[in-house]
mmCIF file of C-alpha atoms and ligand atoms in Angstrom:
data_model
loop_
_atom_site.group_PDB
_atom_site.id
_atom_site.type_symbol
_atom_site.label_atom_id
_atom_site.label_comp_id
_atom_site.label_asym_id
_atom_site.label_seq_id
_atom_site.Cartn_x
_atom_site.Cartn_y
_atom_site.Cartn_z
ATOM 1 C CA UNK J 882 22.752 -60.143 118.884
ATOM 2 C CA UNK J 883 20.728 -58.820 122.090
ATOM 3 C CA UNK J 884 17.265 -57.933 120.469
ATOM 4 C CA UNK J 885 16.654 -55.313 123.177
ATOM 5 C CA UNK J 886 19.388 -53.511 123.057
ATOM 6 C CA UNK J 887 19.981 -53.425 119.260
ATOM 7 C CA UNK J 888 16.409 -53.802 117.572
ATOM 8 C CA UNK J 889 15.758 -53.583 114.032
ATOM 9 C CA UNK J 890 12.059 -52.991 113.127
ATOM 10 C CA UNK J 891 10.422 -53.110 109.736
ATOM 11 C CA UNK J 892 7.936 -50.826 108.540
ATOM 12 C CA UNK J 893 5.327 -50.089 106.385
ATOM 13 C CA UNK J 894 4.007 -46.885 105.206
ATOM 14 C CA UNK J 895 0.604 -46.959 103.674
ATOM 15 C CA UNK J 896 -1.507 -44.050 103.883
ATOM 16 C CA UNK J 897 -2.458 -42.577 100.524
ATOM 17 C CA UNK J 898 -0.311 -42.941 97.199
ATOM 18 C CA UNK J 899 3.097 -44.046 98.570
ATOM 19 C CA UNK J 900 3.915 -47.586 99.431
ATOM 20 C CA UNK J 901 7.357 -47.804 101.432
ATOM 21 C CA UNK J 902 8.724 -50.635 103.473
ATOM 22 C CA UNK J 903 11.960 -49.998 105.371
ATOM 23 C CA UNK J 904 14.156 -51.902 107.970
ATOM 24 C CA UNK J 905 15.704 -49.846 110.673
ATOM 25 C CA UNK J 906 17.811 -49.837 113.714
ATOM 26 C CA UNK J 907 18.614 -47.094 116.190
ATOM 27 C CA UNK J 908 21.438 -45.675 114.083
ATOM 28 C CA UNK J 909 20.064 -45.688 110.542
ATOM 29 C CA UNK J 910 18.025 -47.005 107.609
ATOM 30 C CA UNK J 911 19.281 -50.432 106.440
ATOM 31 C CA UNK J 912 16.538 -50.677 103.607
ATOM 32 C CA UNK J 913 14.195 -48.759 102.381
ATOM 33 C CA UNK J 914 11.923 -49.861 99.392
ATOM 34 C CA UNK J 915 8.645 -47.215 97.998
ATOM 35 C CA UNK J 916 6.597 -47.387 94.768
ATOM 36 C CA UNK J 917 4.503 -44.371 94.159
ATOM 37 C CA UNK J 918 1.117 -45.023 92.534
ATOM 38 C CA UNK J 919 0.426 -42.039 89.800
ATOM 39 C CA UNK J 920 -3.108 -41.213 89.284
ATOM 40 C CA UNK J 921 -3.474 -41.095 85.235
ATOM 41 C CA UNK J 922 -5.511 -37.921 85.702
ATOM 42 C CA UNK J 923 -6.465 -35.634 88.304
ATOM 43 C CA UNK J 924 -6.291 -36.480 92.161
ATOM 44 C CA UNK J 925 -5.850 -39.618 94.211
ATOM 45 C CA UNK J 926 -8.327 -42.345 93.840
ATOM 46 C CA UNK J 927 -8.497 -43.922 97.361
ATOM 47 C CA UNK J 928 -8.980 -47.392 95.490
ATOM 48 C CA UNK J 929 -7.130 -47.374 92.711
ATOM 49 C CA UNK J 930 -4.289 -46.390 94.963
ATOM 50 C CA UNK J 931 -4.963 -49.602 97.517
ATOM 51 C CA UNK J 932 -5.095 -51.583 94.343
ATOM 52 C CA UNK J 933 -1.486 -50.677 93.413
ATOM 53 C CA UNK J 934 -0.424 -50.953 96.908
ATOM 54 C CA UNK J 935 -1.482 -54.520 96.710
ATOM 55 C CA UNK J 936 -0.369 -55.026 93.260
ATOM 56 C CA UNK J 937 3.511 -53.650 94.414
ATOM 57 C CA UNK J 938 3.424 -55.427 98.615
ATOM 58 C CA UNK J 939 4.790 -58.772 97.303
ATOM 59 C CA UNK J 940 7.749 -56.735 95.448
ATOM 60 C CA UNK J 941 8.441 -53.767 97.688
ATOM 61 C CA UNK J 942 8.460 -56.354 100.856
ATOM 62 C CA UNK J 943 10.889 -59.129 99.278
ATOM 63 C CA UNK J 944 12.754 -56.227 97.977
ATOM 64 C CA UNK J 945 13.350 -54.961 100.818
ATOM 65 C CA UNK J 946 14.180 -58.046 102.595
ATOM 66 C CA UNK J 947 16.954 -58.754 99.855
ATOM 67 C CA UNK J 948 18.343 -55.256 99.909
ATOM 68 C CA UNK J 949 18.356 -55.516 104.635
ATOM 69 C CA UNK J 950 20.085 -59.402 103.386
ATOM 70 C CA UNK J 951 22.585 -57.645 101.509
ATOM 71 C CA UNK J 952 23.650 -56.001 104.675
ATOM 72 C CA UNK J 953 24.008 -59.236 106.224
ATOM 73 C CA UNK J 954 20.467 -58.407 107.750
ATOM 74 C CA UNK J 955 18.019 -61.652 107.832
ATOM 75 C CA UNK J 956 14.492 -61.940 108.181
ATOM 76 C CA UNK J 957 15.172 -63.738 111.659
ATOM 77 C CA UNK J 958 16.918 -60.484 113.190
ATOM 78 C CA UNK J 959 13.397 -58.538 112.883
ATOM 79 C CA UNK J 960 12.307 -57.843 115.898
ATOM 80 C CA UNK J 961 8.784 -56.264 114.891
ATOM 81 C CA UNK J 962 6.394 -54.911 112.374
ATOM 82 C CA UNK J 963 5.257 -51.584 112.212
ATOM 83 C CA UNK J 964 2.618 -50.039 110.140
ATOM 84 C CA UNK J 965 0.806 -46.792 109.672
ATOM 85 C CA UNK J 966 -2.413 -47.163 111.645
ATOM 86 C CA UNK J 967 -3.660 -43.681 110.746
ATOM 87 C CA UNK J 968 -4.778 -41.200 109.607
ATOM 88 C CA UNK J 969 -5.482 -41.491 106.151
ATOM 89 C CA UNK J 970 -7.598 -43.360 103.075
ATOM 90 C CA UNK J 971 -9.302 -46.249 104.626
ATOM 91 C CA UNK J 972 -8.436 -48.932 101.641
ATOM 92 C CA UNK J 973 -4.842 -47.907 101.982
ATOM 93 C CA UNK J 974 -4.681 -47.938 105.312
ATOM 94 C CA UNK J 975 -5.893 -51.574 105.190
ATOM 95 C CA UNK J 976 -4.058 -53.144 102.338
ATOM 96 C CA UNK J 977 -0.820 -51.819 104.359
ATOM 97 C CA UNK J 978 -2.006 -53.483 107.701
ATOM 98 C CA UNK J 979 -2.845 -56.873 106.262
ATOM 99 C CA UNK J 980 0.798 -57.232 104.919
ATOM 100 C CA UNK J 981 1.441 -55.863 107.940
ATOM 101 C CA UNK J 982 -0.649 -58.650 109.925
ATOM 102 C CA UNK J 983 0.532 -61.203 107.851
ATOM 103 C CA UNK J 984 4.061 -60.362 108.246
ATOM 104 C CA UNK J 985 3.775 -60.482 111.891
ATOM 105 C CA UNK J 986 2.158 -63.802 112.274
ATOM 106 C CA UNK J 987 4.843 -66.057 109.340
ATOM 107 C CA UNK J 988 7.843 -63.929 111.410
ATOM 108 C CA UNK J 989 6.091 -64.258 115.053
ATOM 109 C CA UNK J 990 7.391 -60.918 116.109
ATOM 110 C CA UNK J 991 4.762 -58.384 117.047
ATOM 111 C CA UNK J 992 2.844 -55.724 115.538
ATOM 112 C CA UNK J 993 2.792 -52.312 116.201
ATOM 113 C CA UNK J 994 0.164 -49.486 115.616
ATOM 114 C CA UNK J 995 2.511 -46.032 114.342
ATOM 115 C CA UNK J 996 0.233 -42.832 114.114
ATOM 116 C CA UNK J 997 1.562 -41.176 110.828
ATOM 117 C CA UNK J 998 1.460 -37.222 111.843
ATOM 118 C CA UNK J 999 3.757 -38.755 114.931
ATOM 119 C CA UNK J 1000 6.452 -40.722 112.642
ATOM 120 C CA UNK J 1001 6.814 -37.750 110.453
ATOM 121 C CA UNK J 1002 8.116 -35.912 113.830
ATOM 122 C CA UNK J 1003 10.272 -38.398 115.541
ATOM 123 C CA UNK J 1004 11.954 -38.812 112.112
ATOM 124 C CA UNK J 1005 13.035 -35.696 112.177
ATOM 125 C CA UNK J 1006 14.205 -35.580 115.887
ATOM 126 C CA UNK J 1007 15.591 -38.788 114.507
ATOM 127 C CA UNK J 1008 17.395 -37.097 111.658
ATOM 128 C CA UNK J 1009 18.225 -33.335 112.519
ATOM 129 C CA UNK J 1010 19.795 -32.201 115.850
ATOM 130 C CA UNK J 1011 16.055 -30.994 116.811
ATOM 131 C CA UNK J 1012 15.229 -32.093 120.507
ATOM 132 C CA UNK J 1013 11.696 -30.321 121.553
ATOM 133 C CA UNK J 1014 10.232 -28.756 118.212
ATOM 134 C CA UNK J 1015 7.618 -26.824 117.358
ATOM 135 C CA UNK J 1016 6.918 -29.113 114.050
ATOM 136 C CA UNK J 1017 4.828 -27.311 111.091
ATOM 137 C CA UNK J 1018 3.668 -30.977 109.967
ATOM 138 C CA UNK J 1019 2.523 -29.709 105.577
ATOM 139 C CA UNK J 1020 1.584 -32.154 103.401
ATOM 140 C CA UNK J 1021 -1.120 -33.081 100.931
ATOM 141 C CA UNK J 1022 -3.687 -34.032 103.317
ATOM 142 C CA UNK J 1023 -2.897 -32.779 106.670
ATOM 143 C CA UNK J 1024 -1.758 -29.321 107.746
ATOM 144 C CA UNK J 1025 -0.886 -28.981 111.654
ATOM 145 C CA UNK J 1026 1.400 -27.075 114.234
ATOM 146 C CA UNK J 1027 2.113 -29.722 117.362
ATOM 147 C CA UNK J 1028 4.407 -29.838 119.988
ATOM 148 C CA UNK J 1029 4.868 -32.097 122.881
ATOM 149 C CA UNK J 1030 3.733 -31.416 126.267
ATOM 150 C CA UNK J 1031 2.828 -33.711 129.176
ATOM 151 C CA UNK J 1032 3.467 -36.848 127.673
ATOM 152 C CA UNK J 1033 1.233 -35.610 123.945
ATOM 153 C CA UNK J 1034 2.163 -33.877 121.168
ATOM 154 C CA UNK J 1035 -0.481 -31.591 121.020
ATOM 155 C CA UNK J 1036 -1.772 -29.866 117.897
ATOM 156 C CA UNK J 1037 -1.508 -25.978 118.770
ATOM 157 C CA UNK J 1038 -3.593 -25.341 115.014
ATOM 158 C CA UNK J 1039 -4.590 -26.756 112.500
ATOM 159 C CA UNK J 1040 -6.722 -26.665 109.116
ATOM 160 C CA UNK J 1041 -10.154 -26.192 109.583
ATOM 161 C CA UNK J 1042 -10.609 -27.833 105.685
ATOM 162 C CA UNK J 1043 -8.169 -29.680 104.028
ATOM 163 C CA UNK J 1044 -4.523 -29.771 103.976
ATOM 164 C CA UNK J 1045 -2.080 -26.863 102.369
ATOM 165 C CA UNK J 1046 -0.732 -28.977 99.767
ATOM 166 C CA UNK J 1047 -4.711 -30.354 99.046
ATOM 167 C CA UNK J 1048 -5.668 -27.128 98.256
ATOM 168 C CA UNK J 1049 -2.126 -25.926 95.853
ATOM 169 C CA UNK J 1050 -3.539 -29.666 93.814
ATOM 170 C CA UNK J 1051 -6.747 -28.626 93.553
ATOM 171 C CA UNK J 1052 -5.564 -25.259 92.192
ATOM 172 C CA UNK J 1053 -3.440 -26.413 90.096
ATOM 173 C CA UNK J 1054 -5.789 -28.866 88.532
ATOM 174 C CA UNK J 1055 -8.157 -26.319 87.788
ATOM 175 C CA UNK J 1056 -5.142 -24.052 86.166
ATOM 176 C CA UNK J 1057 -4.378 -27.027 83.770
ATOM 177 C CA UNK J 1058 -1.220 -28.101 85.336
ATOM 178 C CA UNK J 1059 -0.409 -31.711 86.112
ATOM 179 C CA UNK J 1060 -0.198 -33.429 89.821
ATOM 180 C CA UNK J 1061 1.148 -32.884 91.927
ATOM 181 C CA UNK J 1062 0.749 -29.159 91.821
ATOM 182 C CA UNK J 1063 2.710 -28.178 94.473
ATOM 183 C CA UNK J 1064 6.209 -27.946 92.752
ATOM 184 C CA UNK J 1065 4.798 -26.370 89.753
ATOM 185 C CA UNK J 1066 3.364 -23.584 91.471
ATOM 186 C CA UNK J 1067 6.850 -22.954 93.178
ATOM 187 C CA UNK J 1068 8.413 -22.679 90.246
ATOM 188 C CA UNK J 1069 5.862 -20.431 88.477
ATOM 189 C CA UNK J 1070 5.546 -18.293 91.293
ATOM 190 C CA UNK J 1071 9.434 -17.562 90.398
ATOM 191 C CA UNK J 1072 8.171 -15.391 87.471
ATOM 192 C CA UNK J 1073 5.831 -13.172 88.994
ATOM 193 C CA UNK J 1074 5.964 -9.317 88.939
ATOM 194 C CA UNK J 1075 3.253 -8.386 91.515
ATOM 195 C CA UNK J 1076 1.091 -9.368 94.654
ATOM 196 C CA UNK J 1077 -2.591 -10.186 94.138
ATOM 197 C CA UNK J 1078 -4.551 -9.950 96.893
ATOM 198 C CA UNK J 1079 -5.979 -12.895 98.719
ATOM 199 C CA UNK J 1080 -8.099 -14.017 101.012
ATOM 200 C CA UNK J 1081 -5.797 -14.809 104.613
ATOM 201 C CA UNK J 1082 -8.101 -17.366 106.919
ATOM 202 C CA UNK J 1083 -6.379 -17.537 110.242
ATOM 203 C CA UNK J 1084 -9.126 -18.258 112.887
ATOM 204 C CA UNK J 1085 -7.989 -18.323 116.310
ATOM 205 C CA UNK J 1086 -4.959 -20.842 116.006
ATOM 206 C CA UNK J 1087 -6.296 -22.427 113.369
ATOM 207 C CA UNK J 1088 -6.195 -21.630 109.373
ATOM 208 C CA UNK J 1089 -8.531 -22.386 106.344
ATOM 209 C CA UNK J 1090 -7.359 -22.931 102.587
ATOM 210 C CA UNK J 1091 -10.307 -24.038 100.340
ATOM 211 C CA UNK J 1092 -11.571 -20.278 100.253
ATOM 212 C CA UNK J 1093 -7.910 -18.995 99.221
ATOM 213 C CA UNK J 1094 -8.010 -22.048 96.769
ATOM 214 C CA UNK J 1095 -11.237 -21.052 95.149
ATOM 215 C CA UNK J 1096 -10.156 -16.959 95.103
ATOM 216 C CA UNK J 1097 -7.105 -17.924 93.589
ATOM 217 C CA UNK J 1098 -8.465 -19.582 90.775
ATOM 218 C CA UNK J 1099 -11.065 -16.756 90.382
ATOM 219 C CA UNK J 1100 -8.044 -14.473 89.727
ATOM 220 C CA UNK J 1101 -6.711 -16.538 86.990
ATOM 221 C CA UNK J 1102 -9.601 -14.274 84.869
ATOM 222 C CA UNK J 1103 -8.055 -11.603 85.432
ATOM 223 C CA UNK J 1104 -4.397 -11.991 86.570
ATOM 224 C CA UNK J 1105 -1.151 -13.939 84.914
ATOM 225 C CA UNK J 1106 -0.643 -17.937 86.689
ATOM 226 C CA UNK J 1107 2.691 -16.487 87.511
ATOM 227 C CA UNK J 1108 1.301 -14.150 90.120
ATOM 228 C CA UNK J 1109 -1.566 -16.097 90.950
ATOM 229 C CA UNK J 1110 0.819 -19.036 92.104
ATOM 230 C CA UNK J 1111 3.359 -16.117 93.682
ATOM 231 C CA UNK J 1112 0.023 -14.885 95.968
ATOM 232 C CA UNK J 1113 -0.989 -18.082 96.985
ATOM 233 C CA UNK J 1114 2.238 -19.074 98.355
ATOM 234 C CA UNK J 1115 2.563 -15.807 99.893
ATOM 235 C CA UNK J 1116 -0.741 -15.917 101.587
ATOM 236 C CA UNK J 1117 -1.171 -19.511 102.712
ATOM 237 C CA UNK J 1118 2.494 -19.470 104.288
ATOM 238 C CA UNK J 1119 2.493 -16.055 105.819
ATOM 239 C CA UNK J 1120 -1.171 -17.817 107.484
ATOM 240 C CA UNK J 1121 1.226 -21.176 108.375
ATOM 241 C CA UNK J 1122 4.462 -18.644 110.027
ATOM 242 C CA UNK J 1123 1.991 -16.859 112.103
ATOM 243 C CA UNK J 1124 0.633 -19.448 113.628
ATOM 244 C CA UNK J 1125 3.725 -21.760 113.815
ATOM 245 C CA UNK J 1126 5.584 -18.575 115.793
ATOM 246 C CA UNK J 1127 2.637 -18.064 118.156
ATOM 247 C CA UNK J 1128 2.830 -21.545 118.996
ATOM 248 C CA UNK J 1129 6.326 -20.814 119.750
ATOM 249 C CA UNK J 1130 5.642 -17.863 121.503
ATOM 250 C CA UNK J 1131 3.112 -19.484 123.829
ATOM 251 C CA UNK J 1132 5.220 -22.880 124.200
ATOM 252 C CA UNK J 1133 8.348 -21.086 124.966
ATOM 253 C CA UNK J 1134 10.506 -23.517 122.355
ATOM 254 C CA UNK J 1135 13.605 -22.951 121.319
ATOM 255 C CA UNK J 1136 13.266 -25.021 117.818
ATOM 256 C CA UNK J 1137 11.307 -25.436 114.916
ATOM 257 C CA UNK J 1138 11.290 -28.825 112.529
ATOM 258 C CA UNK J 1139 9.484 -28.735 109.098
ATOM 259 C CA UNK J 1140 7.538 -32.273 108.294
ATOM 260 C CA UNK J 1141 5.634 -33.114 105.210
ATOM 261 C CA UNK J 1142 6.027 -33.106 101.565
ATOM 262 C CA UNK J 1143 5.303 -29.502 101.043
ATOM 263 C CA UNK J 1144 8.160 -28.787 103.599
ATOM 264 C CA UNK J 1145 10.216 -29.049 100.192
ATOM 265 C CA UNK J 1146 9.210 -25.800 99.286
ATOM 266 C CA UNK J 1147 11.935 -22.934 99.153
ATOM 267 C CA UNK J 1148 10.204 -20.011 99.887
ATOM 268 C CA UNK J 1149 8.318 -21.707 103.126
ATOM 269 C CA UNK J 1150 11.578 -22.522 104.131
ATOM 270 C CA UNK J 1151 12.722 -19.011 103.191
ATOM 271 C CA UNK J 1152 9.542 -17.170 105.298
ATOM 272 C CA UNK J 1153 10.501 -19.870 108.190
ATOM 273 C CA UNK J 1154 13.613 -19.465 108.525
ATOM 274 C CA UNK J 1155 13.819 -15.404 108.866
ATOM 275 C CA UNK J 1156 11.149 -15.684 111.457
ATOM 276 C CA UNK J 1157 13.517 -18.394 113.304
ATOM 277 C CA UNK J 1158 16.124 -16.077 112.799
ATOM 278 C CA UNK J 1159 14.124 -13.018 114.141
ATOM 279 C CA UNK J 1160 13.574 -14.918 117.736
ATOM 280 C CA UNK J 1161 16.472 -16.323 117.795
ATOM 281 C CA UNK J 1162 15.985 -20.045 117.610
ATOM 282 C CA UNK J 1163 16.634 -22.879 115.432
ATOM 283 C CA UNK J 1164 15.353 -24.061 112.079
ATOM 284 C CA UNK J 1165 15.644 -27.638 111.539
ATOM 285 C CA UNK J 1166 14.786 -29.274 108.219
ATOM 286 C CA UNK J 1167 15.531 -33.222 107.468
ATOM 287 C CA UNK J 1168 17.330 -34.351 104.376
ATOM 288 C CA UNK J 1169 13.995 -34.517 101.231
ATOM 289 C CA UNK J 1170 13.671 -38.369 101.634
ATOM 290 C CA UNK J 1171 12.629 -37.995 105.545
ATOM 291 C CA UNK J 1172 10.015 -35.619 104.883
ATOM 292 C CA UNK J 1173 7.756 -36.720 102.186
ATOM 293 C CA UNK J 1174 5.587 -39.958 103.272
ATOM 294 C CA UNK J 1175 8.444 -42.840 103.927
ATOM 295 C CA UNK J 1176 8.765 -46.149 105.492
ATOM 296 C CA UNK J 1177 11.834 -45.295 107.204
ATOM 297 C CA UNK J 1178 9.648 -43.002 109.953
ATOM 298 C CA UNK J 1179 6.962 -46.251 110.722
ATOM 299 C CA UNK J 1180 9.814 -47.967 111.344
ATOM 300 C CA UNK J 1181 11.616 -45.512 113.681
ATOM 301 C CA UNK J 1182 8.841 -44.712 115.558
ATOM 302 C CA UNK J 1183 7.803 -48.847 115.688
ATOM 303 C CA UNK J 1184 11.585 -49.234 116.673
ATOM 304 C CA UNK J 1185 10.551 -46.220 119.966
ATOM 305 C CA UNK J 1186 7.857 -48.028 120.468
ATOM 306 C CA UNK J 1187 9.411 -51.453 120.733
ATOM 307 C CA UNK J 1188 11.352 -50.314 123.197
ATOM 308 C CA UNK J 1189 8.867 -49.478 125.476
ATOM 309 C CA UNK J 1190 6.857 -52.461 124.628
ATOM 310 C CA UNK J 1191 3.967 -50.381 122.601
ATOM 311 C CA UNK J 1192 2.710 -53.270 120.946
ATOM 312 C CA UNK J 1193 -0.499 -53.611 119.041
ATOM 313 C CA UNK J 1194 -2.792 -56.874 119.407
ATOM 314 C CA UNK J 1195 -3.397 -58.156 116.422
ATOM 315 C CA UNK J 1196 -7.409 -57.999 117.647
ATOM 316 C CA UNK J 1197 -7.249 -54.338 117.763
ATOM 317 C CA UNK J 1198 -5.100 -53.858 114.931
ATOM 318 C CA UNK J 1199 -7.737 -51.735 112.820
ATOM 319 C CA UNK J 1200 -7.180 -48.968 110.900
ATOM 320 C CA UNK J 1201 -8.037 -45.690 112.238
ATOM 321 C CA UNK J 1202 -8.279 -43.256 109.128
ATOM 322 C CA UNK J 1203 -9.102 -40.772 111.667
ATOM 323 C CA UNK J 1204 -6.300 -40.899 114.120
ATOM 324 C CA UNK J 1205 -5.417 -37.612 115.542
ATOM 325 C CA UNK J 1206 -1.779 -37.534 116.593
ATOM 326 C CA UNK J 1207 -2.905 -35.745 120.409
ATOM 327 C CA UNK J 1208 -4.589 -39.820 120.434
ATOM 328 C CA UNK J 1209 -1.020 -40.981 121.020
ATOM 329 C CA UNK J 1210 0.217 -41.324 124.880
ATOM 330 C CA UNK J 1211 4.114 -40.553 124.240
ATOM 331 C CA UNK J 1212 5.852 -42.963 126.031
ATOM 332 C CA UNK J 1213 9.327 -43.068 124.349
ATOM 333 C CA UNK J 1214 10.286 -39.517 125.669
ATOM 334 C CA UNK J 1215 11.567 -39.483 129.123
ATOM 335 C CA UNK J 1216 11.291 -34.906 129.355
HETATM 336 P P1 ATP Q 1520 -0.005 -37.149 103.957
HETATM 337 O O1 ATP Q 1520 -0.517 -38.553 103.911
HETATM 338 O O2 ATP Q 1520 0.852 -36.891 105.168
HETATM 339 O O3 ATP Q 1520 -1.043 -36.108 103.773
HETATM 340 P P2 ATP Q 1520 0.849 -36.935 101.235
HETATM 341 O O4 ATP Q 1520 0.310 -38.205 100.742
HETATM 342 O O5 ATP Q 1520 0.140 -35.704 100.870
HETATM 343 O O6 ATP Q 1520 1.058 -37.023 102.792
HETATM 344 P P3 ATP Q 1520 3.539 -35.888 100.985
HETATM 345 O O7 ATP Q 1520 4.653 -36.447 100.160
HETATM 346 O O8 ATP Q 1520 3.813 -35.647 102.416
HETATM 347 O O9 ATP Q 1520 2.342 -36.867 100.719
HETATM 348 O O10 ATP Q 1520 3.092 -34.474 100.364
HETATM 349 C C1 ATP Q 1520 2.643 -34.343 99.045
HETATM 350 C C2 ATP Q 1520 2.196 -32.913 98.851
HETATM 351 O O11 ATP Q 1520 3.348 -32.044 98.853
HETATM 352 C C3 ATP Q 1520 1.480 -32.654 97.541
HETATM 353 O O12 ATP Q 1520 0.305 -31.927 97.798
HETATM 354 C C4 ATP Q 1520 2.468 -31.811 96.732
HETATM 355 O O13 ATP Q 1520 1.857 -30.893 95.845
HETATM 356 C C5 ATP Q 1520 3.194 -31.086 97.832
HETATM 357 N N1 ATP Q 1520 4.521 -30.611 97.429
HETATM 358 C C6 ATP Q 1520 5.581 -31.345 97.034
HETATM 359 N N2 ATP Q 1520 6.605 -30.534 96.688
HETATM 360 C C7 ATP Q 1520 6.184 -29.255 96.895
HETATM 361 C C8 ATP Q 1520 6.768 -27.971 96.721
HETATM 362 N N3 ATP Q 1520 7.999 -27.844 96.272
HETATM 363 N N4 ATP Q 1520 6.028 -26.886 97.040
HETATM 364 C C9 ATP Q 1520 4.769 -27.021 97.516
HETATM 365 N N5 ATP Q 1520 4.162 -28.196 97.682
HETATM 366 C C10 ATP Q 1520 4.850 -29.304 97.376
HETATM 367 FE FE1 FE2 Q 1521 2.537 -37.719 105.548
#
């Protein structure tokens, strides 16, 4: 097999509670393995989540090996090892790139440095029709609008606090329901009869949740959970639309692609996809198992970067729990 012109790549995802190794080429996912560490109560617990990621890397590597074997996929046809550099929890971030650093050396292939926030777009250029997005990138920890320009995807806003889904937890803990919060709230909101009013935080292009978080728990006092959860959504996604279509207003895109685990939501998709429909451009939105945290986007993106041999010393191969995806020179994209 020519290794250039046929890679296959594994990666490994490691950034807060899900641990996923996958093997890739340029068509598809030829493994994918993930264990999902479940705080017993409340919120993540940066170490007790590293200490189940290194509890589960022995058995979600080999596993994954075994499963690529079954597809007449060895070891030896690996071309590289990817792993999620940043951003997130510094103890996850380094149990994930010493399996990732040992792999490397007992293969001899190289290592490669993936910025998360970028994976979770070129996965979905990857795995949708979507060419030059405007990406609303939601999940539990980060909340950003990016799109690529002069060789960066740039982030046109972002949260000035913590991340949307963060902040529907955090509620959600405080309203008694279990984690994550996020699809309980959805389905709650369901069931509401009216609108309570909330505070809306955009500031410029950017947008703030931990005061709507804290108002809509005040309103539990006085107000069923049913329309609490119905405002909140309301609120923090009519804040996300408006900022997502002025980026696409000033970037003069034709397309918008959903990333992150609260992309699962319904009624985001819902407000999203009206407003698509309104300018007349596309809505793309990957198949569920692309756009929660996933192994299968490290090792896409490690599989781009390959290509352009991107490659990561293993010298500078620290984590960077603070790597902004506008850090990344693009050099897989030839527009
Ligand atoms: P990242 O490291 O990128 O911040 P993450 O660790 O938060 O990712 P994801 O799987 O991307 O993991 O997102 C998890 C978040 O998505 C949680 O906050 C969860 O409440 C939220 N979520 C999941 N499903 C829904 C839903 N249907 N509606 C709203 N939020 C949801
Ligand atoms: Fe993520």
């Amino acid at each position: 097999m020519n290794g250039l012109a046929k890679p296959i790549i594994l990666g490994i995802e490691g950034t807060a509670w899900n641990l996923s190794a996958a093997i890739v080429d340029t068509f598809d996912v030829i493994a994918e393995v993930t264990s999902t560490y479940v705080p017993p109560t409340g919120g993540i617990h940066p170490r007790e989540a590293s200490q189940h990621h290194a509890d589960h890397m022995k058995s979600v590597i080999s596993t994954v090996l075994a499963n690529a074997m079954d597809k007449e996929v060895a070891p030896g046809d690996i071309k590289a090892i990817a792993f999620s550099q940043g951003p997130g929890l510094g103890p996850c971030l380094r149990t994930a790139a010493t399996a990732a650093r040992a792999l490397s050396l007992s293969l001899d292939i190289p290592l490669i440095g993936v910025n998360h926030c970028v994976a979770h777009i070129e996965v979905g250029r990857w795995k949708t029709p979507s060419q030059d997005p405007v990406v609303l990138y939601v999940s539990g920890a980060n909340s950003q609008v990016l799109a690529y320009r002069a060789g960066r995807y740039r982030v046109f806003g972002e949260t000035l606090d913590i991340g949307i889904g963060n902040a529907l937890d955090k509620f959600a803990r405080g309203a008694g329901l279990q984690h994550p919060g996020g699809p309980k709230i959805e389905v709650l909101a369901k069931n509401a009869s009216s609108y309570v009013p909330l505070p809306y935080v955009v500031k410029g292009m950017d947008f703030s949740f931990t005061g709507l978080s804290t108002a809509a728990s005040a309103a539990l006092k006085t107000s069923p959970i049913e329309d609490v959860c119905f405002s909140f959504q309301e609120t923090a996604f009519a804040m996300l639309v408006e900022v997502t279509e002025r980026a696409v207003a000033h970037t003069g895109k034709h397309e918008i692609l959903l990333a992150g685990g609260v992309g699962a939501n319904m009624r985001l998709r819902e407000m999203l996809r009206i407003m698509c429909n309104e300018r007349g451009i596309s809505f793309y939105v990957p198949e569920q198992r692309f756009m929660g945290d996933n192994g299968s986007m490290i090792a896409y993106l490690g599989l781009l970067m390959f290509e352009q041999q991107t490659l990561l010393p293993l010298n500078e191969s620290h984590v960077r729990p603070n790597y902004r995806p506008d850090d990344v020179v693009v050099t897989w994209r030839g527009d």
